[in-house]
Short mmCIF file of C-alpha atoms in Angstrom, two decimals:
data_model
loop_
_atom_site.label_atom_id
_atom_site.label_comp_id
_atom_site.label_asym_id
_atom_site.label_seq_id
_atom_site.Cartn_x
_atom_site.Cartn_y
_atom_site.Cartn_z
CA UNK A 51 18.43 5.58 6.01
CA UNK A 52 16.75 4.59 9.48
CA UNK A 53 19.73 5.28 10.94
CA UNK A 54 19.54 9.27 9.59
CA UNK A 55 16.03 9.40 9.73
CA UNK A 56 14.06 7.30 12.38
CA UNK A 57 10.58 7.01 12.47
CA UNK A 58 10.22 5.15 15.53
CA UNK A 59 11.63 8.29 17.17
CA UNK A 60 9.61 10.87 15.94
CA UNK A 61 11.48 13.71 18.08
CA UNK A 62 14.48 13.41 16.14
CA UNK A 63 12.77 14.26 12.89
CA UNK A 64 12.67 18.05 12.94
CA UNK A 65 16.27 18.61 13.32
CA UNK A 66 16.77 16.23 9.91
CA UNK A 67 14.04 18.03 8.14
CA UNK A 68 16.00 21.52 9.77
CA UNK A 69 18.96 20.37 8.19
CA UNK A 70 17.51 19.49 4.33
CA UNK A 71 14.65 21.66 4.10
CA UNK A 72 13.10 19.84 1.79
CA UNK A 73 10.07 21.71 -0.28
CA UNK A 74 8.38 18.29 -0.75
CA UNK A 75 8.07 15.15 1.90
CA UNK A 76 7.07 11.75 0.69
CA UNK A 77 6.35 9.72 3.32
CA UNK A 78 6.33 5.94 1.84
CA UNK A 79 7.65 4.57 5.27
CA UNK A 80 5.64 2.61 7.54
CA UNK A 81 5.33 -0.29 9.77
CA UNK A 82 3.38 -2.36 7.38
CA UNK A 83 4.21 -6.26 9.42
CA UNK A 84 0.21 -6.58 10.11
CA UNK A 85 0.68 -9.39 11.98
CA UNK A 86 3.59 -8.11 14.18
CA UNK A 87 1.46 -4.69 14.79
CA UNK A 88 -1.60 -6.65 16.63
CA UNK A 89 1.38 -7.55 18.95
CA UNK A 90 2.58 -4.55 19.32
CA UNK A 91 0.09 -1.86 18.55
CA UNK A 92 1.97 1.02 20.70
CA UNK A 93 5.04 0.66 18.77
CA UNK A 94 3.38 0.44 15.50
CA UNK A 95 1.60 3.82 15.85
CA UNK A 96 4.92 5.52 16.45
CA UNK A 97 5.73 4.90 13.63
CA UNK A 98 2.28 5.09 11.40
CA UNK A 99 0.83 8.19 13.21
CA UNK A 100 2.97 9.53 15.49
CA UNK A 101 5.72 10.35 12.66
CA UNK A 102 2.52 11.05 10.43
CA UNK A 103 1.93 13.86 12.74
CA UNK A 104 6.03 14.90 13.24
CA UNK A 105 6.37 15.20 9.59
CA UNK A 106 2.77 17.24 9.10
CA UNK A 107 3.79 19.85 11.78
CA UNK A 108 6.90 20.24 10.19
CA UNK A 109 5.36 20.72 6.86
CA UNK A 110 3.10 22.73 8.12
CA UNK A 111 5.45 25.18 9.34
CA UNK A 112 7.92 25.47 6.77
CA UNK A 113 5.52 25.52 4.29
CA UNK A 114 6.08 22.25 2.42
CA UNK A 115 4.07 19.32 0.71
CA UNK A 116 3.42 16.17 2.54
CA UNK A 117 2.65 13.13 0.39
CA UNK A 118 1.21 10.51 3.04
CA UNK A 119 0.67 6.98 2.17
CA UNK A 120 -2.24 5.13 3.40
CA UNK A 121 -3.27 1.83 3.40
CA UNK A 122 -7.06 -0.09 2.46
CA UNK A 123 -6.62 -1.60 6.26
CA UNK A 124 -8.75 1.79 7.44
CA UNK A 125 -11.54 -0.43 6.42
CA UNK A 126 -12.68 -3.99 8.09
CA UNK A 127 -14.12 -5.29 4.51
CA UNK A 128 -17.56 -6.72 5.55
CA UNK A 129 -19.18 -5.06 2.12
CA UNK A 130 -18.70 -6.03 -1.65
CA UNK A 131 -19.18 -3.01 -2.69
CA UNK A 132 -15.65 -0.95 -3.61
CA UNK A 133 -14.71 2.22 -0.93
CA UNK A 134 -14.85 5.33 -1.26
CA UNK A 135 -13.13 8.41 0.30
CA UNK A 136 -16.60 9.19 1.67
CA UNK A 137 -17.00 5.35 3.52
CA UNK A 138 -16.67 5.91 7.61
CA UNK A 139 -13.30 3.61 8.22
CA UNK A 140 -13.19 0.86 10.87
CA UNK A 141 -10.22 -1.20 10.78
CA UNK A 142 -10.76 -4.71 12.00
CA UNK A 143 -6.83 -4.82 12.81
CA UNK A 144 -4.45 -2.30 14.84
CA UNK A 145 -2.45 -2.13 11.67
CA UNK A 146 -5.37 -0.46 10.10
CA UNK A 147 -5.84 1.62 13.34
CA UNK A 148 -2.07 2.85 13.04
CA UNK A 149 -2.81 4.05 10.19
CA UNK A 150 -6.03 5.21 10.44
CA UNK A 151 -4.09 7.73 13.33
CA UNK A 152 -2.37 8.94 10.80
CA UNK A 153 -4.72 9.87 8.08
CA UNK A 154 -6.15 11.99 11.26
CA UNK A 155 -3.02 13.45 12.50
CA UNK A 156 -2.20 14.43 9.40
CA UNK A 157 -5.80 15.79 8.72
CA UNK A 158 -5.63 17.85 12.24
CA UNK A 159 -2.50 19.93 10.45
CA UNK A 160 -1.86 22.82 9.31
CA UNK A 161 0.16 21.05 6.27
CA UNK A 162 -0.72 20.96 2.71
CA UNK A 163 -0.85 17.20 1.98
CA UNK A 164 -2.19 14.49 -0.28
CA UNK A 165 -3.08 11.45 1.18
CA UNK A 166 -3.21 8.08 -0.68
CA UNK A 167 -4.66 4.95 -0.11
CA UNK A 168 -3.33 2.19 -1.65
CA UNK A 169 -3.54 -1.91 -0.87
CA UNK A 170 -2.31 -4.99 -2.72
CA UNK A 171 0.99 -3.35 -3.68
CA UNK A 172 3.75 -5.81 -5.16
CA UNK A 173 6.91 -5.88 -7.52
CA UNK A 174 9.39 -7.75 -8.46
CA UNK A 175 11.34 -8.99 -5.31
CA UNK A 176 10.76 -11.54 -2.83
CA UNK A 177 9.06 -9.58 0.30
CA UNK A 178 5.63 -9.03 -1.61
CA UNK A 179 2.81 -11.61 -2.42
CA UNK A 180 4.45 -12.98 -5.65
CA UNK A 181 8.10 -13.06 -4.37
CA UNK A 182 7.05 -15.07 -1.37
CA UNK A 183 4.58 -17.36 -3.31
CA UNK A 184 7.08 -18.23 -6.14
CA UNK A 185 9.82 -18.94 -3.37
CA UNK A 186 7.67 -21.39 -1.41
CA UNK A 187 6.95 -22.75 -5.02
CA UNK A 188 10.09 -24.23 -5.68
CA UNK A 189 10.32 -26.65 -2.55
CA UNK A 190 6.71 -27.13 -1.75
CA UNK A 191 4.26 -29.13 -4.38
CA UNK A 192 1.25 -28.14 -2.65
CA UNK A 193 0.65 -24.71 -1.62
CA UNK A 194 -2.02 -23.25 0.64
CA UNK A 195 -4.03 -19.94 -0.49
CA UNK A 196 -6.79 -17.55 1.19
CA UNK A 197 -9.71 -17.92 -1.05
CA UNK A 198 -11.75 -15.53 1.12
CA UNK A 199 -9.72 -12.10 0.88
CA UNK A 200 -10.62 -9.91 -2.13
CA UNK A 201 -8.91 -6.69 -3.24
CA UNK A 202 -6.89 -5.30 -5.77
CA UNK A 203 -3.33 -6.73 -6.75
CA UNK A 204 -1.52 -3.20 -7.22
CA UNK A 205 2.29 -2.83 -8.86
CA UNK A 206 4.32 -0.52 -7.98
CA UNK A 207 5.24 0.49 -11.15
CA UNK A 208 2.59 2.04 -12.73
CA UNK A 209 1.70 3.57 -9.32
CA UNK A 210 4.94 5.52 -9.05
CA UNK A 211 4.54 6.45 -12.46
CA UNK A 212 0.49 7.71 -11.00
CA UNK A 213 2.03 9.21 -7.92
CA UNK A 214 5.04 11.54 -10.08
CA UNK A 215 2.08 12.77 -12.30
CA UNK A 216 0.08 13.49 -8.94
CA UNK A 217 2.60 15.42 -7.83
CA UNK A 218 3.64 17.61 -10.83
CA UNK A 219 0.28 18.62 -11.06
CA UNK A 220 0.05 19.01 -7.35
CA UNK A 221 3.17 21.75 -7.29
CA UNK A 222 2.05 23.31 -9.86
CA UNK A 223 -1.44 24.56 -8.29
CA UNK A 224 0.59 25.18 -5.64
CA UNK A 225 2.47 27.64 -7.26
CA UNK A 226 -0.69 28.88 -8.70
CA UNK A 227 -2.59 29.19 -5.71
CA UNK A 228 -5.11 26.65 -7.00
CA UNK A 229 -4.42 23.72 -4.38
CA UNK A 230 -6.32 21.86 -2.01
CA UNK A 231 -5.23 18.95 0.78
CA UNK A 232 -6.98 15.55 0.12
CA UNK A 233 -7.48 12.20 0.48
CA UNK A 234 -7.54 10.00 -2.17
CA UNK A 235 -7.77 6.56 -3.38
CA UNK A 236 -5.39 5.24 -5.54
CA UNK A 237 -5.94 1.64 -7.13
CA UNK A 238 -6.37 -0.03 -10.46
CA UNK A 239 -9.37 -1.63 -11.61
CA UNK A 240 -11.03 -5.07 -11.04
CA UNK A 241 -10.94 -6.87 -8.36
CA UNK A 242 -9.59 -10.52 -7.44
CA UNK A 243 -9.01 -13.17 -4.75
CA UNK A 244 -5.43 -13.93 -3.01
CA UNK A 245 -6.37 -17.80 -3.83
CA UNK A 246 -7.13 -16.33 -7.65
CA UNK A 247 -4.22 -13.91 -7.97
CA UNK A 248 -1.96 -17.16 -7.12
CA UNK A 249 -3.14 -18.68 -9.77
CA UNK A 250 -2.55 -16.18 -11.89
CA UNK A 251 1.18 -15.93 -10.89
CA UNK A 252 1.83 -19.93 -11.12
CA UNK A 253 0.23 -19.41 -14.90
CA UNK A 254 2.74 -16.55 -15.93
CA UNK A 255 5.60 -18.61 -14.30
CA UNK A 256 4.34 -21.77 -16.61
CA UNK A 257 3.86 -19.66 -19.28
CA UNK A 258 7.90 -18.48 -18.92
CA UNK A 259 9.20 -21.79 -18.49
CA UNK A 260 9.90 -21.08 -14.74
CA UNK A 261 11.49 -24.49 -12.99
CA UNK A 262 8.58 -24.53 -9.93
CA UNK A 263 8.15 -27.63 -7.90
CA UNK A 264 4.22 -26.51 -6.95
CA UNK A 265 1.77 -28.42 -8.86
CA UNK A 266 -1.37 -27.89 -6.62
CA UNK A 267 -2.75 -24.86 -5.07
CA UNK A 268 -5.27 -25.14 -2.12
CA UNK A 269 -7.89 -22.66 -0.94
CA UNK A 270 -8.01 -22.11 2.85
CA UNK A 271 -10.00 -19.73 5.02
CA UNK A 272 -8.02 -17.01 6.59
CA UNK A 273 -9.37 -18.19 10.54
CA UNK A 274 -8.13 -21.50 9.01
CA UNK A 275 -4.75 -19.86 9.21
CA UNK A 276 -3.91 -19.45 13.61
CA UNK A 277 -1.64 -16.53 14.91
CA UNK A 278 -2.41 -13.82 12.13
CA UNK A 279 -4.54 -10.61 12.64
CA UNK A 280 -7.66 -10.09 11.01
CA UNK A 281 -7.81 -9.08 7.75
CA UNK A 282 -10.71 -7.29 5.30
CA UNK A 283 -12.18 -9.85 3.59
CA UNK A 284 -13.18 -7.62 1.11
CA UNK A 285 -10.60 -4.34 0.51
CA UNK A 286 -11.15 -2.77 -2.66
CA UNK A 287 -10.75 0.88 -3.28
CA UNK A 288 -13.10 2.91 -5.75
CA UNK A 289 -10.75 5.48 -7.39
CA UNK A 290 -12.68 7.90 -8.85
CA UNK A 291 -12.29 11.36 -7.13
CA UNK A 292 -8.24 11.23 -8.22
CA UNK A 293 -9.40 10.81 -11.87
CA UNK A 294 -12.29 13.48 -11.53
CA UNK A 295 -9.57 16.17 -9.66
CA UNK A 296 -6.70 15.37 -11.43
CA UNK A 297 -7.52 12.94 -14.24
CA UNK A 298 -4.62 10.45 -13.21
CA UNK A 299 -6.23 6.40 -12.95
CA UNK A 300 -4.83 3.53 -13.35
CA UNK A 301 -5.56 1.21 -15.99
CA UNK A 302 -7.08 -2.61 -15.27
CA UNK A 303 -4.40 -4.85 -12.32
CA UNK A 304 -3.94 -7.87 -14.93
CA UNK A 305 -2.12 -4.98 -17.39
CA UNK A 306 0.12 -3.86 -14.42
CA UNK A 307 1.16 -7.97 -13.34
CA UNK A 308 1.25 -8.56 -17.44
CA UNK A 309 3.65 -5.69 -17.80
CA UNK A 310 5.94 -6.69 -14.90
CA UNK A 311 6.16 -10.36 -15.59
CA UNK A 312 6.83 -9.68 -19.41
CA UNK A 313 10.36 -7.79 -18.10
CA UNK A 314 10.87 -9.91 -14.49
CA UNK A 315 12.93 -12.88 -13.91
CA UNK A 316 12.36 -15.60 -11.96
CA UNK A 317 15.80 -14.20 -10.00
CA UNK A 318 14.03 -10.96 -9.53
CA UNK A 319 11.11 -12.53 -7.35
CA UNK A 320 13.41 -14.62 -5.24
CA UNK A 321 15.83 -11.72 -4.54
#
């Protein structure tokens, strides 16, 4: 828990890490309030590169694998085209700068690590995009959407299942003496709109007989929205080199929604 295992107090992680030993870190932790980071920068890259760099020394000197999450942020979106691993970064927000710190401090180690960058990620619970869109959905009958932010709506199921295939393979040419550190880019195909993935989700709820009060959505621009940090209006990820090195993709991001929604209740999203 944070309690055991803080990463705003990056100090304190080596004597955990003493104490388990672990063979394999997956670091899935970050500060990921965007908003709240461009308030408080410092204190988000303690947490997004400062542990980055805690957990890669330790790694590094115990001999362990460090899977690092990354984020899409790294870049400020003012192209169409999708990124790749080769595109110079430049986040437009000090979330993506956080974390841009620590893709580097973990690049600067002496770890073996994979890095992945992922954006868009959802399930079924009411923190992510759905959850809170469905929950303003039963009060309000009009609900306001960013038409002008495209990327990749990503589900965490099907990338968990990605990331435990990543990683067998990844131990294994470890064992072998066959592996490499890298960054990588892990999203599904296609691309979409916030303002078009809404309506996607308000269809599926129709579709399953969902009691929603929302009847209209609205597009709005994101400077139309005050006191939020800039975002990339345009944030996809080109995964390629993960299925070229280890022939792991992800399949279209209308399969992974379809294939939560079919199994989700409305319960789940509002939890």
């Amino acid at each position: 828990s944070r309690h055991d295992f803080d990463l705003a107090q990056p100090a304190t992680l080596a004597a955990c890490l003493d104490m388990w030993q672990p063979a394999l870190i997956v670091n899935a932790a970050a500060w990921t309030d965007v908003d709240a980071a461009e308030a408080d920068e410092a204190a988000a890259t303690v947490i997004n590169a400062d542990a980055v760099a805690a957990l890669a020394d330790w790694a590094g000197a115990h001999g362990a694998l460090l899977l690092h999450f990354s984020t899409d942020h790294v870049f400020d979106g003012r192209r169409s085209a999708a990124y790749t691993e080769a595109d110079v970064p430049a986040p437009c927000n000090a979330y993506g700068r956080s974390k841009l710190a620590g893709e580097r401090a973990l690049a600067a180690s002496a770890a073996d690590y994979l890095c992945l960058r992922v954006g868009g990620l959802y399930g079924a619970h009411a923190r992510c995009f759905p959850g809170r869109l469905l929950t303003r959905a039963q009060t309000q009958l009009a609900l306001d959407v960013v038409d002008d932010q495209i990327g990749t709506p990503t589900c965490c199921r099907p990338l968990a299942g990605a990331v435990v295939a990543l990683l067998r393979q990844a131990l294994a040419r470890r064992e072998a003496g066959r592996f490499r550190s890298a960054l990588y880019h892990l999203a599904p195909a296609g691309r979409i709109s916030r303002f078009g993935f809404a309506e996607c989700i308000l269809a599926s709820a129709a579709a399953r007989g969902w009691p929603l009060a929302a009847t209209q959505l609205r597009p709005v621009t994101t400077v139309a929205r005050p006191g939020i940090a800039p975002r990339p209006a345009c944030s996809v990820l080109a995964s390629s080199r993960l299925r070229d090195d280890y022939g792991i993709a992800l399949g279209d991001w209308r399969a992974g929604w379809e294939q939560l929604v079919a199994t989700a209740t409305l319960a789940d999203f509002l939890a």
